[in-house]
mmCIF file of C-alpha atoms and ligand atoms in Angstrom:
data_model
loop_
_atom_site.group_PDB
_atom_site.id
_atom_site.type_symbol
_atom_site.label_atom_id
_atom_site.label_comp_id
_atom_site.label_asym_id
_atom_site.label_seq_id
_atom_site.Cartn_x
_atom_site.Cartn_y
_atom_site.Cartn_z
ATOM 1 C CA MET A 1 1.012 -29.734 63.636
ATOM 2 C CA SER A 2 1.020 -29.489 59.841
ATOM 3 C CA SER A 3 -1.066 -26.763 58.262
ATOM 4 C CA ILE A 4 -3.026 -29.302 56.192
ATOM 5 C CA LEU A 5 -4.171 -31.098 59.329
ATOM 6 C CA GLU A 6 -4.859 -27.759 60.947
ATOM 7 C CA SER A 7 -7.181 -26.647 58.154
ATOM 8 C CA GLN A 8 -8.910 -30.046 58.016
ATOM 9 C CA LEU A 9 -9.616 -29.792 61.713
ATOM 10 C CA GLU A 10 -10.798 -26.225 61.331
ATOM 11 C CA GLU A 11 -13.199 -27.372 58.650
ATOM 12 C CA ARG A 12 -14.356 -30.244 60.831
ATOM 13 C CA LEU A 13 -14.964 -27.879 63.755
ATOM 14 C CA GLY A 14 -16.777 -25.408 61.512
ATOM 15 C CA ALA A 15 -19.075 -28.165 60.240
ATOM 16 C CA GLU A 16 -19.772 -29.320 63.790
ATOM 17 C CA VAL A 17 -20.588 -25.764 64.879
ATOM 18 C CA SER A 18 -23.107 -25.162 62.094
ATOM 19 C CA GLN A 19 -24.640 -28.618 62.574
ATOM 20 C CA GLN A 20 -25.139 -28.108 66.315
ATOM 21 C CA ARG A 21 -26.521 -24.605 65.842
ATOM 22 C CA GLN A 22 -28.946 -25.749 63.199
ATOM 23 C CA ALA A 23 -30.147 -28.685 65.311
ATOM 24 C CA PHE A 24 -30.637 -26.313 68.227
ATOM 25 C CA LEU A 25 -32.592 -23.787 66.190
ATOM 26 C CA GLN A 26 -34.837 -26.519 64.784
ATOM 27 C CA ALA A 27 -35.539 -27.804 68.287
ATOM 28 C CA VAL A 28 -36.497 -24.293 69.448
ATOM 29 C CA GLN A 29 -38.581 -23.754 66.327
ATOM 30 C CA ALA A 30 -40.604 -26.886 67.127
ATOM 31 C CA LEU A 31 -41.377 -25.589 70.632
ATOM 32 C CA ASP A 32 -41.692 -21.842 70.214
ATOM 33 C CA SER A 33 -41.380 -20.325 66.755
ATOM 34 C CA GLU A 34 -41.388 -16.747 68.082
ATOM 35 C CA LEU A 35 -38.432 -17.517 70.323
ATOM 36 C CA ALA A 36 -36.637 -19.146 67.381
ATOM 37 C CA ARG A 37 -37.233 -16.013 65.336
ATOM 38 C CA GLN A 38 -35.765 -13.839 68.090
ATOM 39 C CA LEU A 39 -32.711 -16.091 68.289
ATOM 40 C CA THR A 40 -31.987 -15.685 64.599
ATOM 41 C CA LEU A 41 -31.677 -11.933 65.228
ATOM 42 C CA LEU A 42 -28.899 -12.558 67.757
ATOM 43 C CA SER A 43 -25.352 -13.683 67.255
ATOM 44 C CA PRO A 44 -25.245 -17.484 67.805
ATOM 45 C CA ASP A 45 -22.720 -17.138 70.611
ATOM 46 C CA GLU A 46 -25.409 -15.260 72.599
ATOM 47 C CA TRP A 47 -28.009 -18.018 72.241
ATOM 48 C CA ALA A 48 -27.055 -19.987 75.326
ATOM 49 C CA ASP A 49 -27.491 -16.836 77.456
ATOM 50 C CA GLN A 50 -31.184 -16.453 76.653
ATOM 51 C CA GLY A 51 -33.101 -17.062 79.867
ATOM 52 C CA ALA A 52 -36.303 -18.011 78.014
ATOM 53 C CA LEU A 53 -34.609 -21.208 76.782
ATOM 54 C CA TYR A 54 -34.330 -22.606 80.272
ATOM 55 C CA ALA A 55 -38.102 -22.959 80.523
ATOM 56 C CA TRP A 56 -37.786 -25.978 78.203
ATOM 57 C CA PRO A 57 -36.130 -29.013 79.823
ATOM 58 C CA GLN A 58 -36.030 -30.766 76.447
ATOM 59 C CA LEU A 59 -33.725 -28.036 75.115
ATOM 60 C CA GLN A 60 -31.070 -28.548 77.767
ATOM 61 C CA PRO A 61 -29.073 -31.187 75.837
ATOM 62 C CA TYR A 62 -28.965 -28.822 72.844
ATOM 63 C CA ILE A 63 -27.839 -25.919 75.023
ATOM 64 C CA LYS A 64 -25.106 -28.110 76.439
ATOM 65 C CA GLN A 65 -23.877 -28.823 72.887
ATOM 66 C CA LEU A 66 -24.081 -25.128 72.028
ATOM 67 C CA LYS A 67 -21.886 -24.286 74.992
ATOM 68 C CA LYS A 68 -19.418 -26.943 73.917
ATOM 69 C CA VAL A 69 -19.083 -25.536 70.405
ATOM 70 C CA ASP A 70 -18.835 -21.973 71.781
ATOM 71 C CA ALA A 71 -16.046 -23.086 74.112
ATOM 72 C CA ALA A 72 -14.183 -24.794 71.254
ATOM 73 C CA LEU A 73 -14.492 -21.684 69.057
ATOM 74 C CA CYS A 74 -13.247 -19.520 71.897
ATOM 75 C CA GLN A 75 -10.243 -21.816 72.418
ATOM 76 C CA GLN A 76 -9.541 -21.639 68.707
ATOM 77 C CA GLN A 77 -9.472 -17.827 68.868
ATOM 78 C CA LEU A 78 -7.081 -17.989 71.808
ATOM 79 C CA GLY A 79 -4.835 -20.489 70.038
ATOM 80 C CA LEU A 80 -5.612 -23.141 72.656
ATOM 81 C CA TYR A 81 -7.737 -25.379 70.471
ATOM 82 C CA GLY A 82 -6.906 -29.058 70.734
ATOM 83 C CA LEU A 83 -5.322 -28.801 74.171
ATOM 84 C CA CYS A 84 -6.736 -30.623 77.173
ATOM 85 C CA SER A 85 -8.462 -28.029 79.361
ATOM 86 C CA ASP A 86 -7.146 -29.716 82.514
ATOM 87 C CA CYS A 87 -3.572 -30.847 81.833
ATOM 88 C CA GLU A 88 -2.940 -28.974 78.530
ATOM 89 C CA VAL A 89 -1.603 -32.034 76.748
ATOM 90 C CA GLU A 90 -2.227 -31.938 72.980
ATOM 91 C CA LEU A 91 -5.274 -34.046 72.076
ATOM 92 C CA SER A 92 -4.829 -36.623 69.330
ATOM 93 C CA ARG A 93 -6.119 -35.826 65.851
ATOM 94 C CA GLU A 94 -8.341 -38.950 66.012
ATOM 95 C CA LEU A 95 -10.073 -37.695 69.142
ATOM 96 C CA LEU A 96 -10.609 -34.264 67.657
ATOM 97 C CA PHE A 97 -11.972 -35.582 64.392
ATOM 98 C CA GLN A 98 -14.363 -37.792 66.322
ATOM 99 C CA ASP A 99 -15.460 -34.942 68.575
ATOM 100 C CA PRO A 100 -14.153 -31.535 67.437
ATOM 101 C CA CYS A 101 -15.436 -29.946 70.655
ATOM 102 C CA ARG A 102 -13.551 -32.350 72.883
ATOM 103 C CA GLN A 103 -12.239 -30.544 75.976
ATOM 104 C CA ARG A 104 -10.150 -33.167 77.739
ATOM 105 C CA CYS A 105 -7.643 -35.938 77.046
ATOM 106 C CA SER A 106 -8.823 -39.486 77.804
ATOM 107 C CA LEU A 107 -7.185 -39.515 81.212
ATOM 108 C CA CYS A 108 -8.667 -36.211 82.387
ATOM 109 C CA HIS A 109 -11.981 -37.104 80.787
ATOM 110 C CA SER A 110 -12.372 -40.215 82.942
ATOM 111 C CA LYS A 111 -11.219 -38.300 86.031
ATOM 112 C CA PHE A 112 -13.793 -35.647 85.194
ATOM 113 C CA LEU A 113 -16.579 -38.209 84.799
ATOM 114 C CA ASN A 114 -15.643 -39.861 88.072
ATOM 115 C CA SER A 115 -15.794 -36.528 89.876
ATOM 116 C CA GLN A 116 -19.386 -35.920 88.717
ATOM 117 C CA PRO A 117 -22.463 -37.290 90.479
ATOM 118 C CA ALA A 118 -23.741 -40.341 88.553
ATOM 119 C CA SER A 119 -26.844 -38.467 87.391
ATOM 120 C CA TRP A 120 -24.701 -35.935 85.504
ATOM 121 C CA LYS A 121 -22.980 -38.484 83.326
ATOM 122 C CA LEU A 122 -23.650 -38.420 79.611
HETATM 123 ZN ZN1 ZN R 201 -5.658 -33.988 80.252
#
């Protein structure tokens, strides 16, 4: 992988992370401003662990996104970013630019979806 591509992807991931975190915080703010204030005192990678968030069903899609960006950041730290979490094949640049938090190659992604109950599908 060239270093130019690498840094473009890093930038893309960074933008996705701040966008998802901001969207999440705004959603919490709209529901419970005190909770939102408490969250801002924490490190963003601790947000998804806050039990109080699970009282709000409408926040669950945001929490899911938060966990996705946290997982991608963690993979980046481990040097595993951009690898399929199931078969470890390198994901294409196109896929990663489209969805910087992508966890699986197309093949494993469809296997994964097929292994989930229909109600869990996105
Ligand atoms: Zn795969």
